[in-house]
Coordinates of C-alpha atoms in Angstrom, one line a residue:
X233 CA 172.9 129.3 100.4
X234 CA 175.5 132.7 100.7
X235 CA 177.0 133.2 104.0
X236 CA 178.2 136.8 103.5
X237 CA 175.5 139.0 104.0
X238 CA 174.6 141.8 101.0
X239 CA 176.9 144.4 99.4
X240 CA 175.8 148.1 100.5
X241 CA 175.4 148.2 97.4
X242 CA 173.3 145.5 97.4
X243 CA 170.6 146.8 99.3
X244 CA 170.9 150.5 97.9
X245 CA 169.8 148.8 95.1
X246 CA 166.4 147.4 96.1
X247 CA 165.6 150.0 98.6
X248 CA 166.7 152.6 94.6
X249 CA 163.4 149.8 92.7
X250 CA 161.1 149.4 95.8
X251 CA 161.1 153.5 96.3
X252 CA 160.0 153.8 92.1
X253 CA 157.5 151.4 92.9
X254 CA 156.1 152.3 95.9
X255 CA 156.0 155.9 94.4
X256 CA 153.7 154.3 91.9
X257 CA 151.5 152.8 94.6
X258 CA 151.5 155.5 97.4
X259 CA 148.6 158.0 96.2
X260 CA 145.7 155.0 96.4
X261 CA 148.0 153.1 99.3
X262 CA 147.4 156.4 101.4
X263 CA 144.0 157.2 100.9
X264 CA 142.8 153.8 102.6
X265 CA 145.5 153.9 105.2
X266 CA 144.1 157.4 106.2
X267 CA 140.2 155.6 105.5
X268 CA 141.4 152.9 108.3
X269 CA 143.0 155.6 110.7
X270 CA 140.5 157.9 110.8
X271 CA 138.1 154.8 111.9
X272 CA 141.3 154.0 114.8
X273 CA 142.5 151.6 112.5
X274 CA 146.1 150.2 110.9
X275 CA 147.1 149.5 107.9
X276 CA 149.9 147.9 106.0
X277 CA 150.8 146.9 102.5
X278 CA 152.0 143.7 103.0
X279 CA 153.0 140.3 101.5
X280 CA 153.8 139.9 97.4
X281 CA 153.4 143.3 96.5
X282 CA 155.9 144.4 99.4
X283 CA 158.4 141.6 98.0
X284 CA 157.8 142.7 94.9
X285 CA 158.2 146.4 95.1
X286 CA 162.1 145.5 96.3
X287 CA 162.2 142.9 92.9
X288 CA 160.9 146.6 90.7
X289 CA 157.7 145.2 89.8
X290 CA 154.7 146.6 89.9
X291 CA 151.5 145.2 90.9
X292 CA 147.6 146.8 90.9
X293 CA 146.5 143.5 92.9
X294 CA 147.4 145.0 96.7
X295 CA 147.2 143.2 100.1
X296 CA 147.0 144.5 103.3
X297 CA 146.3 143.8 106.4
X298 CA 144.5 145.4 109.1
X299 CA 144.2 145.8 113.3
X300 CA 140.1 146.4 112.1
X301 CA 137.7 143.1 112.5
X302 CA 136.4 142.1 108.8
X303 CA 132.3 143.1 109.4
X304 CA 134.5 147.2 109.9
X305 CA 136.6 146.0 106.9
X306 CA 133.3 145.4 104.8
X307 CA 132.0 149.2 105.6
X308 CA 135.0 150.8 105.4
X309 CA 135.5 149.2 101.9
X310 CA 132.1 149.6 100.9
X311 CA 132.8 153.6 100.9
X312 CA 135.9 153.2 99.3
X313 CA 136.0 151.1 96.6
X314 CA 133.6 151.1 93.9
X315 CA 132.7 147.5 94.0
X316 CA 133.6 145.1 97.1
X317 CA 132.7 141.5 98.2
X318 CA 133.2 139.5 101.7
X319 CA 133.4 136.1 99.9
X320 CA 137.0 135.0 102.2
X321 CA 135.6 136.8 105.0
X322 CA 135.5 133.9 107.2
X323 CA 139.3 134.3 106.6
X324 CA 139.0 138.2 108.1
X325 CA 139.5 138.5 104.5
X326 CA 137.6 141.8 102.5
X327 CA 137.8 142.7 98.8
X328 CA 137.8 145.9 96.8
X329 CA 138.1 147.4 93.6
X330 CA 137.9 150.7 91.5
X331 CA 137.9 151.1 88.2
X332 CA 139.0 154.5 88.0
X333 CA 142.4 153.8 87.8
X334 CA 141.7 150.3 88.2
X335 CA 142.8 148.5 91.4
X336 CA 141.9 145.7 93.9
X337 CA 142.9 145.5 97.2
X338 CA 142.2 142.8 99.6
X339 CA 142.2 143.1 103.4
X340 CA 143.2 140.9 105.7
X341 CA 142.4 141.6 109.7
X342 CA 145.6 139.9 111.9
X343 CA 146.0 136.9 112.5
X344 CA 147.5 133.8 113.5
X345 CA 147.1 130.3 111.3
X346 CA 147.3 127.2 112.7
X347 CA 146.5 123.4 111.7
X348 CA 144.5 120.3 113.3
X349 CA 146.3 117.4 112.1
X350 CA 143.1 115.5 111.3
X351 CA 142.3 118.3 108.9
X352 CA 142.7 119.3 105.3
X353 CA 142.0 123.2 105.9
X354 CA 143.9 125.8 108.0
X355 CA 142.6 127.1 111.6
X356 CA 141.9 130.4 111.7
X357 CA 142.4 132.6 114.6
X358 CA 142.7 136.5 115.2
X359 CA 145.4 138.7 116.2
X360 CA 146.0 142.4 117.4
X361 CA 149.3 143.2 115.9
X362 CA 151.5 143.7 112.5
X363 CA 154.4 141.6 114.1
X364 CA 152.1 138.7 115.0
X365 CA 150.2 138.7 111.7
X366 CA 154.1 139.1 109.5
X367 CA 155.4 135.7 111.8
X368 CA 152.5 133.4 110.3
X369 CA 154.1 134.8 106.8
X370 CA 155.9 131.5 104.8
X371 CA 159.0 133.2 104.4
X372 CA 160.5 136.4 105.2
X373 CA 160.7 138.3 101.8
X374 CA 157.1 137.6 102.3
X375 CA 156.8 139.2 105.9
X376 CA 158.0 142.5 104.5
X377 CA 155.5 145.1 105.7
X378 CA 154.4 149.3 104.5
X379 CA 152.7 151.0 107.1
X380 CA 150.3 153.5 105.7
X381 CA 149.9 156.1 105.3
X382 CA 153.3 156.9 106.9
X383 CA 154.9 154.3 104.6
X384 CA 156.9 152.9 107.0
X385 CA 159.5 149.9 106.3
X386 CA 158.3 147.3 108.7
X387 CA 160.8 144.3 108.7
X388 CA 160.8 142.2 111.7
X389 CA 162.6 139.0 110.6
X390 CA 165.2 140.7 108.3
X391 CA 163.6 139.7 105.0
X392 CA 165.3 142.9 102.8
X393 CA 168.3 140.9 104.2
X394 CA 167.4 137.9 102.7
X395 CA 166.0 138.7 99.8
X396 CA 169.5 140.0 98.7
X397 CA 170.8 136.7 99.0
X398 CA 167.7 135.5 97.3
X399 CA 166.9 133.0 99.5
X400 CA 163.9 131.4 101.6
X401 CA 163.6 131.2 104.8
X402 CA 160.6 130.9 107.3
X403 CA 160.0 133.9 109.8
X404 CA 159.8 131.0 112.5
X405 CA 160.9 127.7 113.0
X406 CA 160.6 125.5 109.9
X407 CA 159.7 123.1 111.8
X408 CA 156.4 125.0 113.4
X409 CA 155.5 126.6 110.2
X410 CA 155.2 123.9 108.3
X411 CA 153.6 122.5 111.2
X412 CA 150.9 124.8 111.4
X413 CA 150.4 125.1 107.6
X414 CA 152.4 121.9 105.0
X415 CA 151.5 123.7 101.8
X416 CA 154.7 126.1 102.3
X417 CA 156.7 123.8 102.1
X418 CA 155.3 123.1 98.6
X419 CA 155.4 127.4 98.3
X420 CA 159.3 127.0 99.2
X421 CA 159.4 124.7 95.9
X422 CA 156.9 126.9 94.1
X423 CA 159.4 130.1 95.0
X424 CA 161.7 128.9 93.7
X425 CA 161.0 128.8 90.7
X426 CA 158.8 131.2 90.7
X427 CA 161.6 133.7 91.9
X428 CA 164.9 131.6 91.2
X429 CA 165.5 131.7 94.4
X430 CA 167.1 129.1 96.7
X431 CA 166.0 127.4 100.2
X432 CA 168.1 128.1 103.1
X433 CA 169.8 125.1 104.2
X434 CA 168.0 124.3 107.2
X435 CA 164.2 125.7 106.2
X436 CA 165.6 122.9 103.0
X437 CA 166.4 120.1 106.0
X438 CA 163.0 120.7 107.5
X439 CA 161.2 120.3 104.6
X440 CA 162.6 116.2 104.5
X441 CA 161.9 115.5 107.4
X442 CA 158.4 116.8 107.2
X443 CA 157.7 115.8 103.7
X444 CA 155.0 113.1 104.5
X445 CA 152.9 116.1 105.8
X446 CA 152.0 117.5 103.1
X447 CA 149.5 114.2 102.6
X448 CA 147.7 116.1 105.1
X449 CA 146.7 119.0 102.4
X450 CA 143.9 118.8 100.1
X451 CA 144.7 117.9 96.5
X452 CA 143.1 121.1 95.5
X453 CA 145.5 123.1 97.4
X454 CA 148.4 121.1 95.9
X455 CA 147.5 121.4 92.5
X456 CA 147.1 125.0 92.4
X457 CA 150.7 125.9 94.1
X458 CA 152.0 122.8 91.2
X459 CA 149.9 125.3 88.5
X460 CA 151.9 128.1 89.5
X461 CA 155.0 125.8 89.6
X462 CA 155.0 124.9 86.9
X463 CA 154.0 128.0 85.7
X464 CA 156.6 129.8 87.3
X465 CA 160.0 131.4 85.1
X466 CA 162.5 128.6 86.5
X467 CA 160.4 125.4 86.9
X468 CA 163.0 123.9 87.0
X469 CA 164.7 125.1 90.6
X470 CA 161.3 124.2 92.0
X471 CA 160.3 120.4 90.5
X472 CA 164.1 119.7 91.7
X473 CA 163.0 121.3 94.7
X474 CA 159.9 118.6 95.5
X475 CA 161.8 115.6 94.3
X476 CA 164.8 116.5 96.5
X477 CA 163.1 117.2 99.1
X478 CA 160.7 113.5 99.0
X479 CA 157.8 116.0 98.6
X480 CA 157.5 115.3 95.0
X481 CA 157.0 111.0 96.7
X482 CA 154.0 111.7 97.9
X483 CA 151.9 114.9 95.3
X484 CA 154.0 113.6 91.9
X485 CA 155.0 110.2 92.3
X486 CA 155.8 109.6 89.0
X487 CA 158.3 111.9 88.6
X488 CA 161.3 111.5 91.2
X489 CA 160.2 107.8 89.9
X490 CA 162.0 108.6 86.6
X491 CA 165.3 108.9 88.5
X492 CA 165.5 104.8 88.5
X493 CA 165.2 104.5 84.8
X494 CA 167.8 105.4 81.9
X495 CA 167.2 106.3 78.7
X496 CA 167.8 104.6 75.8
X497 CA 169.6 106.4 74.1
X498 CA 172.0 106.7 77.0
X499 CA 172.9 110.0 76.8
X500 CA 171.7 111.4 79.5
X501 CA 172.1 110.3 84.0
X502 CA 168.3 109.4 83.8
X503 CA 164.8 109.8 82.3
X504 CA 164.0 112.4 85.4
X505 CA 167.4 114.6 83.6
X506 CA 165.8 114.1 79.9
X507 CA 162.5 115.2 81.0
X508 CA 163.5 118.4 82.7
X509 CA 165.8 119.3 80.1
X510 CA 162.7 118.2 77.3
X511 CA 160.6 120.9 79.7
X512 CA 163.4 123.1 79.8
X513 CA 163.3 123.6 75.6
X514 CA 159.9 122.6 75.4
X515 CA 159.6 126.3 77.4
X516 CA 162.1 128.3 75.5
X517 CA 159.1 127.2 72.0
X518 CA 156.5 129.1 73.7
X519 CA 155.1 132.1 72.2
X520 CA 154.6 135.7 72.9
X521 CA 150.5 136.1 73.6
X522 CA 149.8 136.8 69.8
X523 CA 151.1 133.3 69.0
X524 CA 150.4 130.1 68.9
X525 CA 151.0 128.6 72.1
X526 CA 151.2 131.7 74.3
X527 CA 153.8 131.3 77.8
X528 CA 152.9 130.3 80.2
X529 CA 151.6 127.6 78.6
X530 CA 150.3 125.0 81.7
X531 CA 149.2 122.1 79.2
X532 CA 152.7 121.5 76.8
X533 CA 154.8 122.5 80.4
X534 CA 152.8 119.0 82.2
X535 CA 153.0 117.1 78.7
X536 CA 156.9 118.4 78.3
X537 CA 157.8 117.1 82.0
X538 CA 155.7 113.8 82.2
X539 CA 155.9 112.7 78.7
X540 CA 157.7 109.8 79.8
X541 CA 156.1 108.6 82.8
X542 CA 155.3 105.2 81.0
X543 CA 159.0 104.3 80.9
X544 CA 158.9 102.1 84.3
X545 CA 156.7 100.1 84.1
X546 CA 157.5 99.6 80.0
X547 CA 161.8 99.0 80.8
X548 CA 162.5 95.1 79.3
X549 CA 166.4 94.2 78.8
X550 CA 167.4 93.2 75.7
X551 CA 169.7 91.0 74.0
X552 CA 172.9 92.0 73.6
X553 CA 172.3 95.2 77.2
X554 CA 170.1 97.5 75.5
X555 CA 166.7 98.6 76.9
X556 CA 163.7 99.5 75.5
X557 CA 160.8 101.0 76.9
X558 CA 157.4 99.7 74.2
X559 CA 154.2 102.0 74.1
X560 CA 155.4 103.5 77.1
X561 CA 153.3 106.7 75.9
X562 CA 150.2 104.6 75.7
X563 CA 150.9 103.2 78.6
X564 CA 152.4 107.0 80.5
X565 CA 148.7 108.6 78.6
X566 CA 146.9 106.9 81.2
X567 CA 149.0 107.0 84.3
X568 CA 149.3 111.3 83.9
X569 CA 145.6 111.4 83.1
X570 CA 145.4 109.3 87.0
X571 CA 148.0 111.5 88.7
X572 CA 145.9 114.9 87.0
X573 CA 142.6 113.6 88.4
X574 CA 144.0 113.0 91.8
X575 CA 145.7 117.2 91.5
X576 CA 141.8 117.9 90.8
X577 CA 142.8 119.5 87.6
X578 CA 140.1 120.7 85.3
X579 CA 139.0 118.1 82.3
X580 CA 140.2 120.0 79.4
X581 CA 143.7 119.9 81.0
X582 CA 143.8 115.8 82.3
X583 CA 142.3 115.5 78.6
X584 CA 144.6 117.4 76.6
X585 CA 147.9 116.2 78.5
X586 CA 147.4 112.6 78.5
X587 CA 146.9 113.6 74.5
X588 CA 150.0 114.9 74.2
X589 CA 151.9 112.1 76.0
X590 CA 150.2 109.2 73.8
X591 CA 151.3 111.0 70.4
X592 CA 154.8 112.4 71.6
X593 CA 156.1 109.5 69.7
X594 CA 154.5 109.6 66.5
X595 CA 156.4 111.2 64.9
X596 CA 159.3 108.8 64.5
X597 CA 157.5 106.7 62.5
X598 CA 158.5 109.5 59.5
X599 CA 162.3 108.4 58.9
X600 CA 163.1 110.4 55.7
X601 CA 159.6 111.7 54.9
X602 CA 158.5 108.8 53.1
X603 CA 155.4 109.3 55.4
X604 CA 152.0 108.7 52.8
X605 CA 149.9 111.6 52.1
X606 CA 147.0 110.6 54.3
X607 CA 149.5 109.9 57.5
X608 CA 150.6 113.3 57.3
X609 CA 146.2 113.9 57.5
X610 CA 145.8 111.5 60.2
X611 CA 148.6 113.4 62.3
X612 CA 147.1 117.0 62.1
X613 CA 143.5 115.2 62.9
X614 CA 144.8 113.0 65.4
X615 CA 147.0 116.5 67.1
X616 CA 143.5 118.8 67.2
X617 CA 143.7 121.5 68.6
X618 CA 146.7 120.2 69.9
X619 CA 149.1 120.1 67.2
X620 CA 150.9 123.4 67.8
X621 CA 151.8 122.2 71.2
X622 CA 152.8 118.5 69.7
X623 CA 155.3 120.4 67.0
X624 CA 156.7 121.7 70.3
X625 CA 156.6 118.8 72.2
X626 CA 157.9 116.7 69.9
X627 CA 161.3 119.4 68.4
X628 CA 161.9 119.5 72.4
X629 CA 162.0 115.6 72.8
X630 CA 165.6 115.2 71.2
X631 CA 167.7 116.0 73.2
X632 CA 170.3 113.8 71.9
X633 CA 173.9 115.4 72.2
X634 CA 174.7 114.2 68.6
X635 CA 174.6 117.0 65.9
X636 CA 174.3 115.4 63.2
X637 CA 171.4 112.8 64.5
X638 CA 169.7 116.2 66.0
X639 CA 170.5 118.1 62.9
X640 CA 168.6 114.7 61.3
X641 CA 165.5 115.4 63.4
X642 CA 164.9 119.7 63.1
X643 CA 165.3 118.9 59.4
X644 CA 163.0 115.6 59.6
X645 CA 160.2 117.3 61.4
X646 CA 161.0 121.1 58.7
X647 CA 160.4 118.7 56.0
X648 CA 156.7 117.2 57.9
X649 CA 155.5 120.7 58.9
X650 CA 156.0 122.2 55.2
X651 CA 153.7 119.1 54.4
X652 CA 151.5 119.7 56.7
X653 CA 151.6 123.3 55.5
X654 CA 151.0 122.4 52.2
X655 CA 147.9 119.9 52.9
X656 CA 146.3 122.3 54.7
X657 CA 146.3 125.4 51.8
X658 CA 144.7 122.5 49.8
X659 CA 142.4 120.7 52.0
X660 CA 141.2 123.2 54.6
X661 CA 143.1 120.3 57.2
X662 CA 142.6 121.8 60.7
X663 CA 138.8 120.5 59.5
X664 CA 138.6 117.6 57.3
X665 CA 135.6 116.2 57.4
X666 CA 133.9 113.6 55.5
X667 CA 133.0 114.8 51.7
X668 CA 129.2 114.1 52.7
X669 CA 127.0 115.3 55.8
X670 CA 124.8 113.2 57.7
X671 CA 122.1 114.7 55.9
X672 CA 123.1 113.7 52.8
X673 CA 124.4 110.1 54.2
X674 CA 120.5 109.7 55.2
X675 CA 119.5 110.5 52.0
X676 CA 122.1 108.6 50.2
X677 CA 120.5 105.3 52.5
X678 CA 117.3 106.6 52.2
X679 CA 117.8 106.0 56.6
X680 CA 116.7 107.6 59.7
X681 CA 119.3 108.5 62.2
X682 CA 121.0 106.3 64.5
X683 CA 124.4 104.3 64.8
X684 CA 124.5 103.3 61.4
X685 CA 124.9 107.2 59.7
X686 CA 127.2 107.1 62.9
X687 CA 129.4 104.0 61.5
X688 CA 129.2 105.5 57.9
X689 CA 130.1 108.6 58.7
X690 CA 132.9 107.0 60.2
X691 CA 134.0 105.5 56.6
X692 CA 133.6 108.8 55.1
X693 CA 136.1 110.1 57.2
X694 CA 138.8 107.2 56.9
X695 CA 138.2 107.3 53.0
X696 CA 138.8 111.1 53.1
X697 CA 141.8 110.6 55.5
X698 CA 143.2 107.6 52.8
X699 CA 142.7 109.6 49.6
X700 CA 141.9 113.4 50.3
X701 CA 138.7 115.3 48.9
X702 CA 136.6 114.0 46.0
X703 CA 134.2 115.2 44.9
X704 CA 130.6 114.1 46.3
X705 CA 129.0 112.0 43.8
X706 CA 132.2 109.8 43.5
X707 CA 131.6 109.5 47.3
X708 CA 127.6 108.2 47.5
X709 CA 128.6 105.8 44.5
X710 CA 131.4 104.4 47.7
X711 CA 129.8 105.2 50.2
X712 CA 126.5 103.2 48.5
X713 CA 129.3 100.3 47.5
X714 CA 130.1 100.5 51.9
X715 CA 126.4 100.2 52.6
X716 CA 125.7 97.0 50.1
X717 CA 128.5 95.0 52.9
X718 CA 125.9 95.7 55.6
X719 CA 123.8 93.5 57.2
X720 CA 121.3 96.2 57.6
X721 CA 121.2 97.0 53.6
X722 CA 119.3 94.1 53.1
X723 CA 116.3 95.0 55.6
X724 CA 115.5 98.3 54.2

């Protein structure tokens, strides 16, 4: 962490940015502040919107803190907004929305959080001062506020200085802050990834000392923070915080385990560093919102980070000093599925990430382009809707420093993509189906719906992948020849 104070010029630049952003927010914020003041209550804009204003970022989702009770807040927001909700009322939070111009607000009663060592959820206690409320925030850069309607800046913990320094520091002693809510340790890593900030040494030391405390936090809450971290602008920074502090040992142990493994190319310090590089390179290939893989893509990023987690379990030392990791993609897919399920990720995310891990080595059998059309079809069919992500993961997995080898790999994959495009144009490759559908199969064989139809369908699909499309009468002859070899055919 830089020891010097930010220059006056840096502080003035932050204030200039904030003034521009807050001016845009001001009409709605001031109006809401006047509503609360008329009812005898305090209201202040807090947290991320204030921090982001100093970073030059505007938001239509505003967070406020108030001296009003949740019931009083609900009454006031019902008058102010076009819609309101009380889904967070037990934590003191009421939400509201205006449609024109669109703005969403959440107003929370001043509070303090405590953590029962035997519970996975924070215990909420309402407070009575803004400074007290700000003291329970995770970091000083999130513990700044703007009182409304008079737009008075409040910074009791010198968060503006830390913002200028790009440093994360807790408002109170970090040991107390992390004991109250251990998830704040994960947030340190998440904000490092999202904002590119470093963690102040005393705060970092407390995370190291208390990392095992994260185990009391529910998997669902951990998963939310991990997702935000991975989808941040600089996930590598956040992941390094997780690993260096020991937090990853408790929430994603497969990642630090990679530090023990030397990769088979001997080009990297360890597979851990290789995996972070692959993640960086995959992110560089994400597209804009109208592209094939819009950024940030959680599935691609998780697959890139975890694609080699099967290596520790499959490492073998070969004669002559080599190292092999045979079938690490299969073992890794199983480990990834198990970990993501434990973190309560959605089923589709688990399935997709595990499938990409399983497929990430498939291209390396392509060699000098000797694959048959059948092999290319199978590559596309096996990837299915994940093909564009698989393209990016495979390209990102090349981290060799040998320029000639890297060039050969790029050219080989370019060639594979060209062949895929050619076959796609000829054969509707993205929707490969047998040349006969289920109804046609039953009619040709004179059978009713049942397991045999599925077997026949799979047989014709294999034939389709092997030889490409054929006319229906050719497919029917092929089906009848197959049917003659099946035991059921003699009884039909």
